[in-house]
Tab-separated table of C-alpha atoms and ligand atoms in Angstrom:
chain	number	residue	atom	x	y	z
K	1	UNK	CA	3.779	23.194	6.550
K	2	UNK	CA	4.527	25.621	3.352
K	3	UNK	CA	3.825	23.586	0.442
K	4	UNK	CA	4.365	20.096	2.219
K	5	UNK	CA	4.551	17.478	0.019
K	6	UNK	CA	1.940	14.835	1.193
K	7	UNK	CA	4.024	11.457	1.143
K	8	UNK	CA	2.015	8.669	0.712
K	9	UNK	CA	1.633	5.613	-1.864
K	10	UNK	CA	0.337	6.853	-4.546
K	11	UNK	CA	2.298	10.922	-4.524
K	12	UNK	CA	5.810	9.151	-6.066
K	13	UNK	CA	5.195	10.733	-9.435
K	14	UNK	CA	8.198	12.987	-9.285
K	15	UNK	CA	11.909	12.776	-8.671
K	16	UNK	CA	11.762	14.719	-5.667
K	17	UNK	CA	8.948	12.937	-4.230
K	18	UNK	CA	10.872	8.980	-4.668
K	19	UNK	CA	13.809	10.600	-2.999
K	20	UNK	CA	11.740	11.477	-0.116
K	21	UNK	CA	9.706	8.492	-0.343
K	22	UNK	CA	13.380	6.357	-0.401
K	23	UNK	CA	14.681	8.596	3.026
K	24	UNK	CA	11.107	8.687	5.204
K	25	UNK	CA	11.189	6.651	8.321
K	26	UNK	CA	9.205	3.711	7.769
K	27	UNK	CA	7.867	2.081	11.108
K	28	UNK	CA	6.665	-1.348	10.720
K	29	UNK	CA	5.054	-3.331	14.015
K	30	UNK	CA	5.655	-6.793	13.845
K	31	UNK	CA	3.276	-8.040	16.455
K	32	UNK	CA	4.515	-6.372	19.506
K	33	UNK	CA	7.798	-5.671	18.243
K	34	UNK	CA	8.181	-2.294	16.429
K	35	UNK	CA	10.954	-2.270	13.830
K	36	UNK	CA	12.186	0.803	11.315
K	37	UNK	CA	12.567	-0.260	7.816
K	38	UNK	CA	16.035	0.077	6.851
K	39	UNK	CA	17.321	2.523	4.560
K	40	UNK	CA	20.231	2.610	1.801
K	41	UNK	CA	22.298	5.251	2.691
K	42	UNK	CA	25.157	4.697	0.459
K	43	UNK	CA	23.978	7.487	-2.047
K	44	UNK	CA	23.778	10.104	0.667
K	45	UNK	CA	26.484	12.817	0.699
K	46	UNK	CA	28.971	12.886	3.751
K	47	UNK	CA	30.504	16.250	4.292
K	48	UNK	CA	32.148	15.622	7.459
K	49	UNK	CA	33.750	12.351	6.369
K	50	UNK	CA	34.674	14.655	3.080
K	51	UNK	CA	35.848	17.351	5.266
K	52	UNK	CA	38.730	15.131	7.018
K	53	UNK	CA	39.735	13.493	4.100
K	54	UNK	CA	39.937	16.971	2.561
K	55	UNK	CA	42.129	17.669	5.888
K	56	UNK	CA	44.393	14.701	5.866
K	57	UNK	CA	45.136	15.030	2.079
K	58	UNK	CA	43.544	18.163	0.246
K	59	UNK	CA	41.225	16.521	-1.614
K	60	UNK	CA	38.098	16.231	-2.400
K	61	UNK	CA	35.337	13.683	-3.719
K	62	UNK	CA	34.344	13.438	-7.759
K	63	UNK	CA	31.574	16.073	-8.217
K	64	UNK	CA	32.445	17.926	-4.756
K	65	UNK	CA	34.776	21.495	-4.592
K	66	UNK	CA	35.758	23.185	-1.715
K	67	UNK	CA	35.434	26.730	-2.473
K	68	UNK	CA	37.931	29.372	-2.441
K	69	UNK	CA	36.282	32.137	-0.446
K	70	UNK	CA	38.300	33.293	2.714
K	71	UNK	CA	36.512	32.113	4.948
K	72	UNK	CA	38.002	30.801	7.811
K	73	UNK	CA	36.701	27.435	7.698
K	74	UNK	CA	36.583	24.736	4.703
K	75	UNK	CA	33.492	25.190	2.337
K	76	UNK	CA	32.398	22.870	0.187
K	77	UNK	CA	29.491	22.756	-2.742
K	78	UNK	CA	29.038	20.442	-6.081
K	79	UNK	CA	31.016	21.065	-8.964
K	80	UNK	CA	27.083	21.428	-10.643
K	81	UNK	CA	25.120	23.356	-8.088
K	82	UNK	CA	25.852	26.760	-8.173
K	83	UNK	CA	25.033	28.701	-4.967
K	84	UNK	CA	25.159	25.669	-2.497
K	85	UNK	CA	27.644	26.055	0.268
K	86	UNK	CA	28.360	23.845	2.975
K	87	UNK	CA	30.461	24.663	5.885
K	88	UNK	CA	30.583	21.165	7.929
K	89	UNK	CA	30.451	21.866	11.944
K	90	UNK	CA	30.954	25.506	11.847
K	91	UNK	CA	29.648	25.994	15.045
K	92	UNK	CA	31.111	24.650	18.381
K	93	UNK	CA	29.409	22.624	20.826
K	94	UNK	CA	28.883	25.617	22.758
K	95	UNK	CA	27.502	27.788	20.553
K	96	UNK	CA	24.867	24.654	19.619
K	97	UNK	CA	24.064	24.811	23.304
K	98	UNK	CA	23.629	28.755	23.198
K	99	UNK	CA	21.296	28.378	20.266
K	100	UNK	CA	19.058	25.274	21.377
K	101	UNK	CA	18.200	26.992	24.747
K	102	UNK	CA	17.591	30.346	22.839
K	103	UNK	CA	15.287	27.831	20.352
K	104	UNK	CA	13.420	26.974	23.363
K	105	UNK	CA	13.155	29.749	26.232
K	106	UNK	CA	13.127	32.507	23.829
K	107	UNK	CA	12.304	32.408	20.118
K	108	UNK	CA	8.704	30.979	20.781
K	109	UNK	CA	8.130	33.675	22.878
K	110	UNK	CA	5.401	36.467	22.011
K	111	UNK	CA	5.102	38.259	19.903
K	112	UNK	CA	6.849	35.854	17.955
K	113	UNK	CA	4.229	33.499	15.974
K	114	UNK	CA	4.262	29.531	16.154
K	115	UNK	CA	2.614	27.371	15.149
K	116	UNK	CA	0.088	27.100	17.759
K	117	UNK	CA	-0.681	31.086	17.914
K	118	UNK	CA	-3.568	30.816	15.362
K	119	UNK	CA	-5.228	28.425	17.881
K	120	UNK	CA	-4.266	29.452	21.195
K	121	UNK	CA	-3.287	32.860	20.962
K	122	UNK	CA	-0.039	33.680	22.481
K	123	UNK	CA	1.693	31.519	24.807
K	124	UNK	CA	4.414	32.491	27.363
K	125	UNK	CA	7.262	30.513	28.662
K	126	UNK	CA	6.327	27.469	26.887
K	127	UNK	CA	9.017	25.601	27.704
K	128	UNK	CA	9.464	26.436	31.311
K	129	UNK	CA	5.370	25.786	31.640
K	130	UNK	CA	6.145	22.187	30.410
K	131	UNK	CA	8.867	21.516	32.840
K	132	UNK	CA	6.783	22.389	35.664
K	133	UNK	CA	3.948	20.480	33.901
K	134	UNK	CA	1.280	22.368	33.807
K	135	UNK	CA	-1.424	22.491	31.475
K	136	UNK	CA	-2.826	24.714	29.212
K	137	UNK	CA	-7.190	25.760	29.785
K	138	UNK	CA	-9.540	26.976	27.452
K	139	UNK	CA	-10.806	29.700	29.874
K	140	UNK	CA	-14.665	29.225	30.401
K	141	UNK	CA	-15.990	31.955	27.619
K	142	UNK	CA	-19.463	31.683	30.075
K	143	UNK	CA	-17.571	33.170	33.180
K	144	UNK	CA	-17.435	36.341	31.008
K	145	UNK	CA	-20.380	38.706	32.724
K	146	UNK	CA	-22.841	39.537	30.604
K	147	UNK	CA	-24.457	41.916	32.936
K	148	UNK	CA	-21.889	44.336	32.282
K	149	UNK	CA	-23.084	47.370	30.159
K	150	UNK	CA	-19.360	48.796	30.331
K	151	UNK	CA	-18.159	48.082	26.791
K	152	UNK	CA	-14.726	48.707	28.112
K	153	UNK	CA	-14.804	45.841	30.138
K	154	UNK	CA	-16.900	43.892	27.530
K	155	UNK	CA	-13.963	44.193	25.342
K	156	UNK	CA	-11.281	43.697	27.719
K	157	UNK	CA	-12.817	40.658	28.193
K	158	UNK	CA	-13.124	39.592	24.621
K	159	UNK	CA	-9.632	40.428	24.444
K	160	UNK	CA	-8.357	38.416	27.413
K	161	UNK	CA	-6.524	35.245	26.871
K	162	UNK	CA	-8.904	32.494	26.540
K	163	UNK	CA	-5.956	29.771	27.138
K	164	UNK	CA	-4.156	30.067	30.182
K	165	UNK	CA	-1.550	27.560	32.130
K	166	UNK	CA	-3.037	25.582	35.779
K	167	UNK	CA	-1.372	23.079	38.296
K	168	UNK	CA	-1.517	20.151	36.688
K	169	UNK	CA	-4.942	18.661	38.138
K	170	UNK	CA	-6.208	22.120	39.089
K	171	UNK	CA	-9.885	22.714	39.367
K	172	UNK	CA	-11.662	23.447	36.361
K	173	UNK	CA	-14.469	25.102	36.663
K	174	UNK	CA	-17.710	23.380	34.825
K	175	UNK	CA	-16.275	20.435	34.329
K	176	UNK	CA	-16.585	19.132	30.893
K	177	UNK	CA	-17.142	22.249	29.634
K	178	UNK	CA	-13.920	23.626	28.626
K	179	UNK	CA	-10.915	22.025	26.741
K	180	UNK	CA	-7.549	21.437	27.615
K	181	UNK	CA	-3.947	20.057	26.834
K	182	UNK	CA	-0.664	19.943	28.488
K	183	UNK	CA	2.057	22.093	27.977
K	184	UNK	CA	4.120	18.713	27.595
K	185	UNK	CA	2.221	17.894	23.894
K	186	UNK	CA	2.412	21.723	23.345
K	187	UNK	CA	6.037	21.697	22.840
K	188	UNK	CA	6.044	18.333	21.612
K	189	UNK	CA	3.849	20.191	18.972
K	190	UNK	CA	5.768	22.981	18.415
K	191	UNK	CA	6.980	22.856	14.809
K	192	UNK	CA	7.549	26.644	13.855
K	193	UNK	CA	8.304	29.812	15.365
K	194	UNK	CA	8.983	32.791	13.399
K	195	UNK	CA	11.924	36.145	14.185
K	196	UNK	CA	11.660	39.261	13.522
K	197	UNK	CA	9.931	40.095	10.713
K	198	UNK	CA	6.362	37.758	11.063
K	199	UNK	CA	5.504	35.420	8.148
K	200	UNK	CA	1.522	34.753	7.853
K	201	UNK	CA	1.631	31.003	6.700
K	202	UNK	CA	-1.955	31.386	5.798
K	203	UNK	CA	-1.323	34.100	2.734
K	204	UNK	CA	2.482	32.829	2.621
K	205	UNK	CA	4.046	36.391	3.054
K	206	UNK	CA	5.715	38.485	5.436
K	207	UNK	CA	3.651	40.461	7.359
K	208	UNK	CA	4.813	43.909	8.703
K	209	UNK	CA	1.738	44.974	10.089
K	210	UNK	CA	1.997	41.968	12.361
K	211	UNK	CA	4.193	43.691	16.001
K	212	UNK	CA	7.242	41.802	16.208
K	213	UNK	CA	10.755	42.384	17.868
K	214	UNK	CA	13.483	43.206	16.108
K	215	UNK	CA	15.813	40.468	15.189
K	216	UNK	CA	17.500	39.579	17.459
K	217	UNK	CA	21.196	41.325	17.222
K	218	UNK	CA	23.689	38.150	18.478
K	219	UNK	CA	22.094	36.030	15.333
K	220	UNK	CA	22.096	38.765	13.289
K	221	UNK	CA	26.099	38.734	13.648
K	222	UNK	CA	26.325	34.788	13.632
K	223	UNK	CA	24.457	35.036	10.244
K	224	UNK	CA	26.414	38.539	8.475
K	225	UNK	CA	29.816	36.214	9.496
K	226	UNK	CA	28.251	32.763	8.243
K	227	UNK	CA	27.112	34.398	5.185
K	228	UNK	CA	30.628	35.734	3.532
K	229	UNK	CA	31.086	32.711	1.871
K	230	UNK	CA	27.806	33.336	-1.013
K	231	UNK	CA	28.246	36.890	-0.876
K	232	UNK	CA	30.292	39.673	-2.969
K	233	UNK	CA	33.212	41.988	-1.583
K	234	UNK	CA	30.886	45.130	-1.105
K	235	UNK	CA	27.949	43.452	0.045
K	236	UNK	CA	26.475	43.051	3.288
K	237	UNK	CA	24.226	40.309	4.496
K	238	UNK	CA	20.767	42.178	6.401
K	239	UNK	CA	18.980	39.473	8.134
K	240	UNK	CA	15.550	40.186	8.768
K	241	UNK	CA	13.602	37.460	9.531
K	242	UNK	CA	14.303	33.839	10.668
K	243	UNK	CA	12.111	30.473	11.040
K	244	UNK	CA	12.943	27.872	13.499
K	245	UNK	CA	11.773	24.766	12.715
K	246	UNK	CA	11.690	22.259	15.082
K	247	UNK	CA	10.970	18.164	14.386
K	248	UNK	CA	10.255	15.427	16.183
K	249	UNK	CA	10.704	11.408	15.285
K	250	UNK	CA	9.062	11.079	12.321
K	251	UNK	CA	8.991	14.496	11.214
K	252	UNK	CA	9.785	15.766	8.209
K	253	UNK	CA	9.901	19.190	5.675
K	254	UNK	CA	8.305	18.421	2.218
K	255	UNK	CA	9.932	20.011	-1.032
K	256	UNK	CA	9.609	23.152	-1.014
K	257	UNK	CA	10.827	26.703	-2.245
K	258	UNK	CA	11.744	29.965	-0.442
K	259	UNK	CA	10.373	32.513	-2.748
K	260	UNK	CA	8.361	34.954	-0.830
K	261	UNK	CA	11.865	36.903	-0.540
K	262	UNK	CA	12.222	39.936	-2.510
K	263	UNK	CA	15.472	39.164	-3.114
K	264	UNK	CA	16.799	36.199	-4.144
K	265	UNK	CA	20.329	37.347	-4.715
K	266	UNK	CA	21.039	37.322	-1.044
K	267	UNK	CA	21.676	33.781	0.774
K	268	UNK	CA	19.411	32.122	2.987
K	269	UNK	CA	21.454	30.926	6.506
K	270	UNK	CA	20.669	27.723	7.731
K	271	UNK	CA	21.643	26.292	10.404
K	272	UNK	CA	21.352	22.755	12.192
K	273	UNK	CA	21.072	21.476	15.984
K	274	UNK	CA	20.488	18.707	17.436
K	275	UNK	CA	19.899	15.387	15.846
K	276	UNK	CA	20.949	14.082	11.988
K	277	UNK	CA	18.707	14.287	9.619
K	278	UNK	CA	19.082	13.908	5.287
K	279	UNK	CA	18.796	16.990	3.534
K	280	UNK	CA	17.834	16.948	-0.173
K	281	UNK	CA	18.796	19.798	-2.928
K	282	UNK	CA	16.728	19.192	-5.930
K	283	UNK	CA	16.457	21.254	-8.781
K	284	UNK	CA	14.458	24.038	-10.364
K	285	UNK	CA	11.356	20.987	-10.808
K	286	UNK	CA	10.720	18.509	-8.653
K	287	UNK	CA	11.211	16.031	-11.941
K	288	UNK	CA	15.168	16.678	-10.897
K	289	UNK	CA	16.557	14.283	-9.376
K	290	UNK	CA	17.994	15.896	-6.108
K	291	UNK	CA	21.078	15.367	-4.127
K	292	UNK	CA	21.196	14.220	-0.858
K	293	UNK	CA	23.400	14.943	2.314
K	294	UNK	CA	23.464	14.333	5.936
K	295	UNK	CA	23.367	17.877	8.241
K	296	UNK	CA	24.957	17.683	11.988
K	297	UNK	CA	24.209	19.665	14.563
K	298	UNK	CA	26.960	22.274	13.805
K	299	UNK	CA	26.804	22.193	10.185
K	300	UNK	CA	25.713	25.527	8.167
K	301	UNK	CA	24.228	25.208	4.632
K	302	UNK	CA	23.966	28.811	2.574
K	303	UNK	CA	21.445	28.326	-0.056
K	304	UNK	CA	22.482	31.574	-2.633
K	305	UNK	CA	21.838	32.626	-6.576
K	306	UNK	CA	20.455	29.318	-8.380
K	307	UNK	CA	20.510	27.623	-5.425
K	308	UNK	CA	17.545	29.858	-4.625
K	309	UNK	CA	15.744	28.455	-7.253
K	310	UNK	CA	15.698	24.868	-6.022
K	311	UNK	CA	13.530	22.347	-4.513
K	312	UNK	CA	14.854	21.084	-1.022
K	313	UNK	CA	13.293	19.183	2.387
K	314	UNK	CA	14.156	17.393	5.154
K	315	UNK	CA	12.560	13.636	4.825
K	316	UNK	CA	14.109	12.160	7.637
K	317	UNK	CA	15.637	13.129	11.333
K	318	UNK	CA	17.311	9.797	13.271
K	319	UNK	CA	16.752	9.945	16.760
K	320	UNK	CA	17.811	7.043	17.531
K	321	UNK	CA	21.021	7.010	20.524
K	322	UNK	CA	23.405	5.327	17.456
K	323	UNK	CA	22.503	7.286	14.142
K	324	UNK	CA	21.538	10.867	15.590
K	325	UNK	CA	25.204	11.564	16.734
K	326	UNK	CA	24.748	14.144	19.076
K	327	UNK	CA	27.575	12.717	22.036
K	328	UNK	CA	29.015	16.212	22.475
K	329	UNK	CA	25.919	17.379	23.060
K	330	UNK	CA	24.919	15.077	24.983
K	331	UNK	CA	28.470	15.795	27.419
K	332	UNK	CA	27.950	19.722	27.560
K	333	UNK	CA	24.158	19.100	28.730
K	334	UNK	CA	25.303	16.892	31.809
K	335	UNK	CA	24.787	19.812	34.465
K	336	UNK	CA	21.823	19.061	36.452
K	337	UNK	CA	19.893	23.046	35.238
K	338	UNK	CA	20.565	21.430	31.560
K	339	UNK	CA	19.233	17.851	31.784
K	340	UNK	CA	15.871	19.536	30.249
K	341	UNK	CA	17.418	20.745	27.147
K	342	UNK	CA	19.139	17.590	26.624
K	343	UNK	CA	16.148	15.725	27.405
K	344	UNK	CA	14.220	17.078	24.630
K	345	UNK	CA	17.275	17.632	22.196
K	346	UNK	CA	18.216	13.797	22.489
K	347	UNK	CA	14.964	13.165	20.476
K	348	UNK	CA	14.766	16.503	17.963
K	349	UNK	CA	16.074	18.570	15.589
K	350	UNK	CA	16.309	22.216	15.624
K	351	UNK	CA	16.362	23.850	12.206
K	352	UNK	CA	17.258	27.909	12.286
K	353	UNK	CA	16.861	29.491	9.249
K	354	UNK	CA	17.739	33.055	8.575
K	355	UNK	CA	16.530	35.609	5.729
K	356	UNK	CA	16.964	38.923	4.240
K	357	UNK	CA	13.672	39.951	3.056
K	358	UNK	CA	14.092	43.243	1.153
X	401	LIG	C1	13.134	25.878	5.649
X	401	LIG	C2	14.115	24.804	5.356
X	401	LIG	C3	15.757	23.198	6.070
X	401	LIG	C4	16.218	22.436	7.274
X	401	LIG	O1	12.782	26.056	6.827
X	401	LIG	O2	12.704	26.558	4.707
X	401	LIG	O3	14.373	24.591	4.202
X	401	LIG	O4	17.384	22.058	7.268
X	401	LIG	N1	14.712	24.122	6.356
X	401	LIG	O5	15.424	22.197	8.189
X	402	LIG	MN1	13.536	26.082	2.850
């Protein structure tokens, strides 16, 4: 993804990089037996443990403040990072639901961009397809016919989909001759989809020739009231684009900065569902030694001013029943029509990021 560090043996040269490095999931196979190497987490930054000690006494860690903003809910940042606000489980278990089914029915849906667009074109209903397990076929390009002097229908034809969803075990025509995958691995793929305005991760802008909706008006609010807290009096938060990221076990974002915002002044909203995962906030270089938290599904991070300016990723999402703390989750997905979202949230992270652009 966008300037993804590549973690491997020799790539610790920088801060940033052994921090990642110290956080990645390790797996190691012992014969039959799989294992995960186990990490020191005693270094990591707790803000919900920091938020009810802050509620049972008022205060707060060495190195932590809560800020005074008037905002409804406790924020907190570090005494030496300027711009960083946390707001620990500011959304409720239902509004996690509303926004992992919207992650999953709607946001991937055209013309919103994902990460599989530059390869298959645009896919509907990705998620539904997948449930009813179908599977996703490379349309045989030589059923196109060439007799046809109509260059209407020659480029209708060019323009037609060239993937499209069958029955599982449907019958392909020419066998062997055209490709295929399930709509299963497709979402199990899916690692980006873009909102509102499109960003081309080939020339790393935004794109406003690209069509795309506009954003979408209940996340616009969620973000202009999640935002307060890194904004001025008279200002007013404009989101304009979003990216929802989504991992797997074993995913991870490298170190990385936003910067193809115009401006920088305004915060980026970020919000987490589904599974933990470490967050790091590094510095301006990826020499500084960076900081690192856990996020909950719940939690909000506004990344403002300096904060802007610095290196962050995601090296490591637990999935595992014990570490990825998602039970209330888990108890508002019991209904039979939810069992799908659950299923595939019990194992991921969603990641919804939201930006003003101009
Ligand atoms: C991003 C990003 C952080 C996260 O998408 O640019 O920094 O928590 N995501 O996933
Ligand atoms: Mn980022």
């Amino acid at each position: 993804m966008y300037g993804e560090a590549q973690i491997s043996g020799s790539s610790d040269r920088t801060a940033f990089r052994r921090a990642e490095k110290k956080y990645k999931l390790f797996k190691t196979s012992l014969g039959r037996r799989k294992s995960v190497k186990p990490v020191d987490l005693s270094e990591v930054f707790d803000f919900r443990a920091i938020l009810e000690s802050y509620n049972r006494d008022g205060g707060t860690p060495d190195g932590i403040v809560r800020h005074r903003c008037g905002f409804d809910l406790p924020v907190f940042g570090f005494e030496d990072r300027p711009g960083f606000y946390f707001i620990p489980g500011a959304l409720s278990v239902e509004e996690q639901c509303h926004w992992i089914k919207e992650s999953l029915l709607n946001f991937p849906q055209p013309p919103n961009r994902t990460n599989h667009t530059a390869i298959y074109g645009p896919i509907h209903q990705l998620f539904i397809e997948a449930q009813k397990k179908r599977v996703l076929i490379e349309a045989d390009s030589l059923d196109v016919d060439v007799d046809s002097t109509d260059f209407d229908s020659i480029n209708a034809n060019a323009n037609a989909p060239k993937w499209q969803f069958c029955e599982e075990g449907c019958e392909v025509p020419k066998a062997g001759s055209c490709r295929s995958i399930s709509a299963c691995s497709l979402l199990r793929k899916l690692r980006w989809s873009t909102l509102g305005l499109q960003f081309d991760w080939s020339k790393r802008n935004y794109d406003v020739s690209l069509p795309h909706n506009k954003f979408p008006e209940s996340l616009h609010q969620l973000a202009k009231r999640m935002a307060v807290p890194a904004m001025s009096e008279k200002e007013e938060f404009r989101p304009e684009a979003a990216i929802v990221n989504y991992f797997g076990s074993g995913d991870m974002l490298g170190g990385h900065l936003d910067d193809m915002e115009a401006d920088w002044s305004k915060p980026i909203v970020s919000m987490s569902l589904g599974c933990k995962a470490i967050f790091l906030l590094g510095g301006n270089s990826k020499e500084d030694f960076p900081v690192a938290m856990f996020l909950r599904s719940g939690d909000i991070v506004l990344m403002a001013g300096q904060a802007r300016e610095c290196f962050h990723g995601v090296p490591r999402i637990f999935t595992d029943e014990e570490n990825a703390e998602i039970s209330p989750l888990v108890s508002q997905l019991s209904r039979q029509d939810d069992l799908c979202f659950l299923d595939y949230i019990r194992t991921s992270r969603i990641n919804i990021n939201i930006r003003q652009v101009f």
